[in-house]
Amino acid sequence: MLIQLGVVFFALAIISPPFIILAAQIRWDEFRSRRTGRRHPVTRGMLRPPGHALSEKRRYLAMDAVYSMALGPTVGFIAFASAFGVPYFSGKSVSSFLVALAVVATICTSVWAGIRLRSLFNELQALRLGWEGEVATAEELNKLMTDGFEVFHDLPCERFNIDHVIVGPTGVFAVETKTRSKQKRSEDAQNDYTATFDGKTLDFAGWRDRRCLEQAKRQAKWLSDWLTKATGEPTVATPAIAIPGWQVNRLKGSNKQPIRVFNPREAKSLVRNPTSQPLDRAGVKRIAYQLDQRCRKDLEHRQVEH
């Protein structure tokens, strides 16, 4: 038993130094920061960039992918080191049972890690597509600031985020970005770059989506309620959906719906028509102040970069 434990510890000692060094470095930086009083020079939180929530999720999933990639080789190394190392140090013959157990453990772990990696990579690709869409939309919406509008990105709410919020003389807009790959999904679709909006459904070249409209309405309702409480005045946010890269075909009657669908390059046309609640200059400032406070990241505990 002692020999088996010794072999396992020996195997761990070979593969663990990088992890030990990394953990020691993190602890050392924390200790030095406390001892010297070192802190980040930016004491006021910065505004959240577009796609911040997706970017954070991508970072965590990327770390999960690294762990999954390392799991199979690590388990295999320990298993085979035990199967062949124990007999070597004890002077006994190699046990076919231990070798078979090592093979099974390695294969099972590698298969599980492979399935996990496939799922992670698919999710990472979807997150990247969504992040790039939010950034592309933000680039176009930011141009509205030259026309007197305030634009905020990745507004943190209770259990979700609103991708973009626009505040200006024509009202408040809660914008949800939906990035869809271009592809013909139906033989009836005329092309693979036109999205049709009939007021109730968004049709992406044969793939019909109603949930995104309901999502945008729920988010706008939440924003309306929150701004009403925060400013002390009734506030109505207009829901909108940005679909970067797609040409929008608005059918007759769709403009009568409370939700607006647009290509980000049509941002000026989005805000050109007043909503049900236009704002004066003071109203824009009050709402923008509340959004500014909520969109700022807390950097008080961020460490100084070397």
mmCIF file of C-alpha atoms in Angstrom:
data_model
loop_
_atom_site.group_PDB
_atom_site.id
_atom_site.type_symbol
_atom_site.label_atom_id
_atom_site.label_comp_id
_atom_site.label_asym_id
_atom_site.label_seq_id
_atom_site.Cartn_x
_atom_site.Cartn_y
_atom_site.Cartn_z
ATOM 1 C CA MET A 1 0.000 0.000 0.000
ATOM 2 C CA LEU A 2 2.810 2.416 0.876
ATOM 3 C CA ILE A 3 4.539 1.628 -2.400
ATOM 4 C CA GLN A 4 1.353 2.363 -4.354
ATOM 5 C CA LEU A 5 0.889 5.693 -2.573
ATOM 6 C CA GLY A 6 4.527 6.493 -3.189
ATOM 7 C CA VAL A 7 4.165 5.907 -6.910
ATOM 8 C CA VAL A 8 1.029 8.069 -7.073
ATOM 9 C CA PHE A 9 2.754 10.888 -5.193
ATOM 10 C CA PHE A 10 5.772 10.547 -7.469
ATOM 11 C CA ALA A 11 3.548 10.869 -10.540
ATOM 12 C CA LEU A 12 1.823 13.897 -9.062
ATOM 13 C CA ALA A 13 5.198 15.445 -8.221
ATOM 14 C CA ILE A 14 6.168 15.271 -11.894
ATOM 15 C CA ILE A 15 3.035 16.943 -13.304
ATOM 16 C CA SER A 16 2.183 19.374 -10.487
ATOM 17 C CA PRO A 17 5.086 21.928 -10.486
ATOM 18 C CA PRO A 18 3.449 24.310 -13.016
ATOM 19 C CA PHE A 19 0.237 24.405 -10.970
ATOM 20 C CA ILE A 20 2.162 24.863 -7.703
ATOM 21 C CA ILE A 21 4.240 27.694 -9.177
ATOM 22 C CA LEU A 22 1.123 29.451 -10.485
ATOM 23 C CA ALA A 23 -0.692 29.169 -7.140
ATOM 24 C CA ALA A 24 2.425 30.369 -5.273
ATOM 25 C CA GLN A 25 2.757 33.385 -7.578
ATOM 26 C CA ILE A 26 -0.877 34.363 -7.037
ATOM 27 C CA ARG A 27 -0.481 34.093 -3.244
ATOM 28 C CA TRP A 28 2.758 36.065 -3.341
ATOM 29 C CA ASP A 29 1.144 38.887 -5.317
ATOM 30 C CA GLU A 30 -1.733 39.033 -2.809
ATOM 31 C CA PHE A 31 0.688 39.117 0.136
ATOM 32 C CA ARG A 32 2.838 41.817 -1.445
ATOM 33 C CA SER A 33 -0.209 43.944 -2.234
ATOM 34 C CA ARG A 34 -1.388 43.762 1.399
ATOM 35 C CA ARG A 35 2.085 44.441 2.791
ATOM 36 C CA THR A 36 2.895 47.422 0.563
ATOM 37 C CA GLY A 37 -0.639 48.797 0.303
ATOM 38 C CA ARG A 38 -0.493 48.505 -3.478
ATOM 39 C CA ARG A 39 -3.808 49.131 -5.232
ATOM 40 C CA HIS A 40 -5.145 49.967 -8.663
ATOM 41 C CA PRO A 41 -4.884 53.674 -9.599
ATOM 42 C CA VAL A 42 -8.368 53.693 -11.160
ATOM 43 C CA THR A 43 -10.653 53.914 -8.128
ATOM 44 C CA ARG A 44 -13.831 54.674 -10.078
ATOM 45 C CA GLY A 45 -15.403 51.872 -12.021
ATOM 46 C CA MET A 46 -15.233 51.995 -15.802
ATOM 47 C CA LEU A 47 -18.241 51.686 -18.051
ATOM 48 C CA ARG A 48 -18.919 48.147 -19.156
ATOM 49 C CA PRO A 49 -17.775 47.531 -22.745
ATOM 50 C CA PRO A 50 -20.097 45.939 -25.317
ATOM 51 C CA GLY A 51 -20.390 42.188 -24.912
ATOM 52 C CA HIS A 52 -18.811 42.249 -21.448
ATOM 53 C CA ALA A 53 -21.005 39.459 -20.048
ATOM 54 C CA LEU A 54 -20.335 37.244 -23.078
ATOM 55 C CA SER A 55 -16.621 37.977 -22.856
ATOM 56 C CA GLU A 56 -16.523 36.928 -19.204
ATOM 57 C CA LYS A 57 -18.413 33.738 -19.971
ATOM 58 C CA ARG A 58 -16.029 32.954 -22.824
ATOM 59 C CA ARG A 59 -13.097 33.349 -20.459
ATOM 60 C CA TYR A 60 -14.521 30.883 -17.947
ATOM 61 C CA LEU A 61 -15.437 28.381 -20.636
ATOM 62 C CA ALA A 62 -11.941 28.645 -22.120
ATOM 63 C CA MET A 63 -10.486 27.717 -18.731
ATOM 64 C CA ASP A 64 -12.880 24.752 -18.536
ATOM 65 C CA ALA A 65 -11.645 23.662 -21.966
ATOM 66 C CA VAL A 66 -8.021 23.794 -20.786
ATOM 67 C CA TYR A 67 -8.856 21.685 -17.726
ATOM 68 C CA SER A 68 -10.729 19.175 -19.874
ATOM 69 C CA MET A 69 -7.796 18.900 -22.283
ATOM 70 C CA ALA A 70 -5.414 18.224 -19.403
ATOM 71 C CA LEU A 71 -7.673 15.739 -17.613
ATOM 72 C CA GLY A 72 -7.160 12.740 -19.901
ATOM 73 C CA PRO A 73 -3.331 12.886 -20.032
ATOM 74 C CA THR A 74 -3.133 13.527 -16.274
ATOM 75 C CA VAL A 75 -5.329 10.564 -15.339
ATOM 76 C CA GLY A 76 -3.541 8.362 -17.866
ATOM 77 C CA PHE A 77 -0.108 9.321 -16.554
ATOM 78 C CA ILE A 78 -1.053 8.606 -12.943
ATOM 79 C CA ALA A 79 -2.844 5.362 -13.843
ATOM 80 C CA PHE A 80 0.018 3.908 -15.909
ATOM 81 C CA ALA A 81 2.630 5.170 -13.473
ATOM 82 C CA SER A 82 0.841 3.228 -10.752
ATOM 83 C CA ALA A 83 0.318 0.114 -12.906
ATOM 84 C CA PHE A 84 3.969 -0.145 -13.943
ATOM 85 C CA GLY A 85 5.681 1.747 -11.143
ATOM 86 C CA VAL A 86 4.360 -0.325 -8.240
ATOM 87 C CA PRO A 87 5.689 -3.631 -9.638
ATOM 88 C CA TYR A 88 9.011 -1.983 -10.489
ATOM 89 C CA PHE A 89 9.627 -0.660 -6.973
ATOM 90 C CA SER A 90 8.243 -3.741 -5.225
ATOM 91 C CA GLY A 91 10.116 -6.211 -7.412
ATOM 92 C CA LYS A 92 6.928 -7.946 -8.506
ATOM 93 C CA SER A 93 5.610 -8.704 -11.964
ATOM 94 C CA VAL A 94 3.279 -6.305 -13.710
ATOM 95 C CA SER A 95 -0.361 -6.998 -12.904
ATOM 96 C CA SER A 96 -2.533 -7.359 -15.978
ATOM 97 C CA PHE A 97 -5.502 -6.258 -13.883
ATOM 98 C CA LEU A 98 -3.839 -2.932 -12.963
ATOM 99 C CA VAL A 99 -2.809 -2.367 -16.575
ATOM 100 C CA ALA A 100 -6.347 -3.079 -17.785
ATOM 101 C CA LEU A 101 -7.717 -0.776 -15.083
ATOM 102 C CA ALA A 102 -5.314 1.967 -16.178
ATOM 103 C CA VAL A 103 -6.382 1.529 -19.815
ATOM 104 C CA VAL A 104 -10.085 1.666 -18.934
ATOM 105 C CA ALA A 105 -9.616 4.710 -16.682
ATOM 106 C CA THR A 106 -7.631 6.532 -19.360
ATOM 107 C CA ILE A 107 -10.073 5.735 -22.152
ATOM 108 C CA CYS A 108 -13.163 6.624 -20.102
ATOM 109 C CA THR A 109 -11.647 9.878 -18.911
ATOM 110 C CA SER A 110 -10.458 10.816 -22.398
ATOM 111 C CA VAL A 111 -13.857 10.038 -23.954
ATOM 112 C CA TRP A 112 -15.665 12.081 -21.298
ATOM 113 C CA ALA A 113 -13.193 14.956 -21.755
ATOM 114 C CA GLY A 114 -13.636 14.764 -25.537
ATOM 115 C CA ILE A 115 -17.426 14.980 -25.275
ATOM 116 C CA ARG A 116 -17.073 17.841 -22.825
ATOM 117 C CA LEU A 117 -14.634 19.635 -25.130
ATOM 118 C CA ARG A 118 -16.958 19.294 -28.107
ATOM 119 C CA SER A 119 -19.778 20.870 -26.109
ATOM 120 C CA LEU A 120 -17.491 23.647 -24.848
ATOM 121 C CA PHE A 121 -16.135 24.452 -28.300
ATOM 122 C CA ASN A 122 -19.648 24.677 -29.757
ATOM 123 C CA GLU A 123 -20.675 27.017 -26.957
ATOM 124 C CA LEU A 124 -17.497 29.077 -27.375
ATOM 125 C CA GLN A 125 -18.195 29.484 -31.094
ATOM 126 C CA ALA A 126 -21.747 30.639 -30.357
ATOM 127 C CA LEU A 127 -20.493 33.079 -27.723
ATOM 128 C CA ARG A 128 -17.883 34.444 -30.097
ATOM 129 C CA LEU A 129 -20.523 35.026 -32.762
ATOM 130 C CA GLY A 130 -22.738 36.797 -30.238
ATOM 131 C CA TRP A 131 -19.850 38.887 -28.884
ATOM 132 C CA GLU A 132 -18.748 39.999 -32.347
ATOM 133 C CA GLY A 133 -22.341 40.945 -33.160
ATOM 134 C CA GLU A 134 -22.645 43.071 -30.014
ATOM 135 C CA VAL A 135 -19.340 44.820 -30.720
ATOM 136 C CA ALA A 136 -20.330 45.507 -34.339
ATOM 137 C CA THR A 137 -23.681 46.893 -33.192
ATOM 138 C CA ALA A 138 -22.017 49.039 -30.535
ATOM 139 C CA GLU A 139 -19.708 50.606 -33.123
ATOM 140 C CA GLU A 140 -22.707 51.836 -35.080
ATOM 141 C CA LEU A 141 -24.745 52.919 -32.057
ATOM 142 C CA ASN A 142 -21.832 54.888 -30.620
ATOM 143 C CA LYS A 143 -22.011 57.173 -33.669
ATOM 144 C CA LEU A 144 -25.334 58.447 -32.300
ATOM 145 C CA MET A 145 -23.477 60.252 -29.526
ATOM 146 C CA THR A 146 -22.477 62.945 -32.036
ATOM 147 C CA ASP A 147 -26.208 63.644 -32.445
ATOM 148 C CA GLY A 148 -26.805 64.181 -28.726
ATOM 149 C CA PHE A 149 -27.709 60.635 -27.682
ATOM 150 C CA GLU A 150 -26.274 58.700 -24.736
ATOM 151 C CA VAL A 151 -25.353 55.073 -25.406
ATOM 152 C CA PHE A 152 -24.668 52.377 -22.802
ATOM 153 C CA HIS A 153 -23.668 48.769 -23.310
ATOM 154 C CA ASP A 154 -24.201 45.509 -21.441
ATOM 155 C CA LEU A 155 -26.494 46.943 -18.787
ATOM 156 C CA PRO A 156 -26.531 44.463 -15.860
ATOM 157 C CA CYS A 157 -30.045 43.648 -14.709
ATOM 158 C CA GLU A 158 -31.327 41.097 -12.201
ATOM 159 C CA ARG A 159 -30.552 37.820 -13.981
ATOM 160 C CA PHE A 160 -29.819 39.056 -17.477
ATOM 161 C CA ASN A 161 -28.171 41.861 -19.394
ATOM 162 C CA ILE A 162 -29.557 44.380 -21.852
ATOM 163 C CA ASP A 163 -27.088 44.584 -24.706
ATOM 164 C CA HIS A 164 -27.475 48.311 -25.432
ATOM 165 C CA VAL A 165 -29.506 51.221 -24.107
ATOM 166 C CA ILE A 166 -29.943 54.457 -26.066
ATOM 167 C CA VAL A 167 -31.218 57.643 -24.442
ATOM 168 C CA GLY A 168 -31.987 60.815 -26.348
ATOM 169 C CA PRO A 169 -34.597 63.387 -27.321
ATOM 170 C CA THR A 170 -36.775 60.774 -29.052
ATOM 171 C CA GLY A 171 -36.890 58.501 -25.998
ATOM 172 C CA VAL A 172 -35.282 55.447 -24.413
ATOM 173 C CA PHE A 173 -34.473 52.331 -26.457
ATOM 174 C CA ALA A 174 -33.628 48.905 -25.042
ATOM 175 C CA VAL A 175 -31.700 47.162 -27.824
ATOM 176 C CA GLU A 176 -31.149 43.410 -27.952
ATOM 177 C CA THR A 177 -28.599 42.159 -30.506
ATOM 178 C CA LYS A 178 -29.302 38.887 -32.304
ATOM 179 C CA THR A 179 -26.399 37.634 -34.393
ATOM 180 C CA ARG A 180 -27.414 34.880 -36.784
ATOM 181 C CA SER A 181 -25.215 33.099 -39.310
ATOM 182 C CA LYS A 182 -26.232 33.632 -42.912
ATOM 183 C CA GLN A 183 -27.660 30.444 -44.336
ATOM 184 C CA LYS A 184 -30.700 29.386 -46.326
ATOM 185 C CA ARG A 185 -32.777 27.284 -43.981
ATOM 186 C CA SER A 186 -35.753 26.820 -46.285
ATOM 187 C CA GLU A 187 -36.274 26.279 -49.999
ATOM 188 C CA ASP A 188 -38.838 29.068 -49.906
ATOM 189 C CA ALA A 189 -36.248 31.610 -48.771
ATOM 190 C CA GLN A 190 -35.383 34.094 -51.504
ATOM 191 C CA ASN A 191 -31.803 34.567 -50.303
ATOM 192 C CA ASP A 192 -29.568 34.068 -47.266
ATOM 193 C CA TYR A 193 -29.143 37.692 -46.221
ATOM 194 C CA THR A 194 -32.662 39.097 -45.778
ATOM 195 C CA ALA A 195 -34.571 38.875 -42.497
ATOM 196 C CA THR A 196 -38.319 39.454 -42.749
ATOM 197 C CA PHE A 197 -40.245 41.112 -39.922
ATOM 198 C CA ASP A 198 -44.033 40.908 -40.002
ATOM 199 C CA GLY A 199 -44.649 42.369 -36.551
ATOM 200 C CA LYS A 200 -44.945 39.026 -34.788
ATOM 201 C CA THR A 201 -42.035 36.950 -36.108
ATOM 202 C CA LEU A 202 -38.508 37.407 -37.399
ATOM 203 C CA ASP A 203 -37.739 35.121 -40.325
ATOM 204 C CA PHE A 204 -34.021 34.549 -40.926
ATOM 205 C CA ALA A 205 -34.054 33.011 -44.425
ATOM 206 C CA GLY A 206 -36.412 30.248 -43.380
ATOM 207 C CA TRP A 207 -35.762 30.091 -39.642
ATOM 208 C CA ARG A 208 -38.563 31.803 -37.732
ATOM 209 C CA ASP A 209 -37.915 33.270 -34.302
ATOM 210 C CA ARG A 210 -40.568 34.680 -31.996
ATOM 211 C CA ARG A 211 -38.781 34.280 -28.692
ATOM 212 C CA CYS A 212 -36.332 37.084 -29.444
ATOM 213 C CA LEU A 213 -39.249 39.512 -29.797
ATOM 214 C CA GLU A 214 -40.724 38.429 -26.478
ATOM 215 C CA GLN A 215 -37.291 38.671 -24.869
ATOM 216 C CA ALA A 216 -36.800 42.226 -26.115
ATOM 217 C CA LYS A 217 -40.232 43.227 -24.795
ATOM 218 C CA ARG A 218 -39.537 41.721 -21.358
ATOM 219 C CA GLN A 219 -36.225 43.516 -21.115
ATOM 220 C CA ALA A 220 -37.741 46.829 -22.146
ATOM 221 C CA LYS A 221 -40.469 46.350 -19.538
ATOM 222 C CA TRP A 222 -37.864 45.701 -16.851
ATOM 223 C CA LEU A 223 -35.903 48.770 -17.908
ATOM 224 C CA SER A 224 -39.058 50.892 -17.844
ATOM 225 C CA ASP A 225 -39.922 49.760 -14.318
ATOM 226 C CA TRP A 226 -36.376 50.224 -13.030
ATOM 227 C CA LEU A 227 -35.937 53.692 -14.537
ATOM 228 C CA THR A 228 -39.331 54.728 -13.163
ATOM 229 C CA LYS A 229 -38.194 53.798 -9.648
ATOM 230 C CA ALA A 230 -34.675 55.178 -10.082
ATOM 231 C CA THR A 231 -35.693 58.580 -11.467
ATOM 232 C CA GLY A 232 -39.012 58.935 -9.662
ATOM 233 C CA GLU A 233 -40.774 59.713 -12.927
ATOM 234 C CA PRO A 234 -42.758 57.395 -15.251
ATOM 235 C CA THR A 235 -40.426 56.149 -17.959
ATOM 236 C CA VAL A 236 -41.177 53.971 -20.975
ATOM 237 C CA ALA A 237 -38.432 52.138 -22.865
ATOM 238 C CA THR A 238 -39.028 51.050 -26.448
ATOM 239 C CA PRO A 239 -37.862 47.506 -27.297
ATOM 240 C CA ALA A 240 -35.635 47.081 -30.339
ATOM 241 C CA ILE A 241 -33.707 44.251 -31.968
ATOM 242 C CA ALA A 242 -30.475 44.757 -33.892
ATOM 243 C CA ILE A 243 -29.553 42.085 -36.438
ATOM 244 C CA PRO A 244 -26.060 42.882 -37.734
ATOM 245 C CA GLY A 245 -25.237 41.800 -41.256
ATOM 246 C CA TRP A 246 -28.846 41.197 -42.312
ATOM 247 C CA GLN A 247 -31.011 43.271 -44.600
ATOM 248 C CA VAL A 248 -34.363 43.915 -42.920
ATOM 249 C CA ASN A 249 -37.572 43.472 -44.890
ATOM 250 C CA ARG A 250 -40.419 45.053 -42.933
ATOM 251 C CA LEU A 251 -43.811 43.867 -44.083
ATOM 252 C CA LYS A 252 -46.859 46.098 -44.125
ATOM 253 C CA GLY A 253 -48.190 46.684 -40.625
ATOM 254 C CA SER A 254 -44.975 45.801 -38.809
ATOM 255 C CA ASN A 255 -44.321 49.483 -38.081
ATOM 256 C CA LYS A 256 -47.458 49.548 -35.922
ATOM 257 C CA GLN A 257 -45.881 47.154 -33.425
ATOM 258 C CA PRO A 258 -44.205 48.524 -30.258
ATOM 259 C CA ILE A 259 -40.942 46.752 -31.137
ATOM 260 C CA ARG A 260 -38.467 47.965 -33.746
ATOM 261 C CA VAL A 261 -36.145 45.745 -35.820
ATOM 262 C CA PHE A 262 -33.152 47.241 -37.593
ATOM 263 C CA ASN A 263 -29.711 46.660 -39.041
ATOM 264 C CA PRO A 264 -27.122 48.498 -36.878
ATOM 265 C CA ARG A 265 -26.157 50.604 -39.884
ATOM 266 C CA GLU A 266 -29.709 51.963 -39.748
ATOM 267 C CA ALA A 267 -29.197 53.264 -36.224
ATOM 268 C CA LYS A 268 -30.127 56.818 -37.136
ATOM 269 C CA SER A 269 -33.417 55.670 -38.620
ATOM 270 C CA LEU A 270 -34.114 53.780 -35.371
ATOM 271 C CA VAL A 271 -33.946 56.912 -33.232
ATOM 272 C CA ARG A 272 -35.265 59.363 -35.821
ATOM 273 C CA ASN A 273 -38.936 58.656 -35.106
ATOM 274 C CA PRO A 274 -40.008 59.674 -31.582
ATOM 275 C CA THR A 275 -41.261 57.010 -29.203
ATOM 276 C CA SER A 276 -44.369 57.287 -27.053
ATOM 277 C CA GLN A 277 -42.302 59.288 -24.566
ATOM 278 C CA PRO A 278 -39.929 61.901 -26.015
ATOM 279 C CA LEU A 279 -37.516 63.445 -23.516
ATOM 280 C CA ASP A 280 -36.365 66.948 -22.788
ATOM 281 C CA ARG A 281 -32.752 67.728 -21.972
ATOM 282 C CA ALA A 282 -33.228 67.375 -18.220
ATOM 283 C CA GLY A 283 -34.980 64.019 -18.627
ATOM 284 C CA VAL A 284 -32.127 62.673 -20.758
ATOM 285 C CA LYS A 285 -29.607 63.707 -18.111
ATOM 286 C CA ARG A 286 -31.562 62.097 -15.258
ATOM 287 C CA ILE A 287 -31.920 58.780 -17.061
ATOM 288 C CA ALA A 288 -28.343 58.816 -18.356
ATOM 289 C CA TYR A 289 -27.038 59.372 -14.829
ATOM 290 C CA GLN A 290 -28.849 56.285 -13.493
ATOM 291 C CA LEU A 291 -27.655 54.147 -16.395
ATOM 292 C CA ASP A 292 -24.102 55.429 -16.000
ATOM 293 C CA GLN A 293 -24.002 54.398 -12.335
ATOM 294 C CA ARG A 294 -25.346 50.929 -13.054
ATOM 295 C CA CYS A 295 -23.041 50.261 -16.018
ATOM 296 C CA ARG A 296 -19.787 50.983 -14.225
ATOM 297 C CA LYS A 297 -17.559 48.092 -13.266
ATOM 298 C CA ASP A 298 -16.185 47.896 -9.739
ATOM 299 C CA LEU A 299 -12.377 47.979 -9.898
ATOM 300 C CA GLU A 300 -11.634 48.706 -6.234
ATOM 301 C CA HIS A 301 -10.224 45.215 -5.638
ATOM 302 C CA ARG A 302 -8.390 44.937 -8.947
ATOM 303 C CA GLN A 303 -4.654 44.391 -8.588
ATOM 304 C CA VAL A 304 -2.014 46.586 -10.177
ATOM 305 C CA GLU A 305 -0.637 45.194 -13.404
ATOM 306 C CA HIS A 306 3.110 44.671 -13.542
#
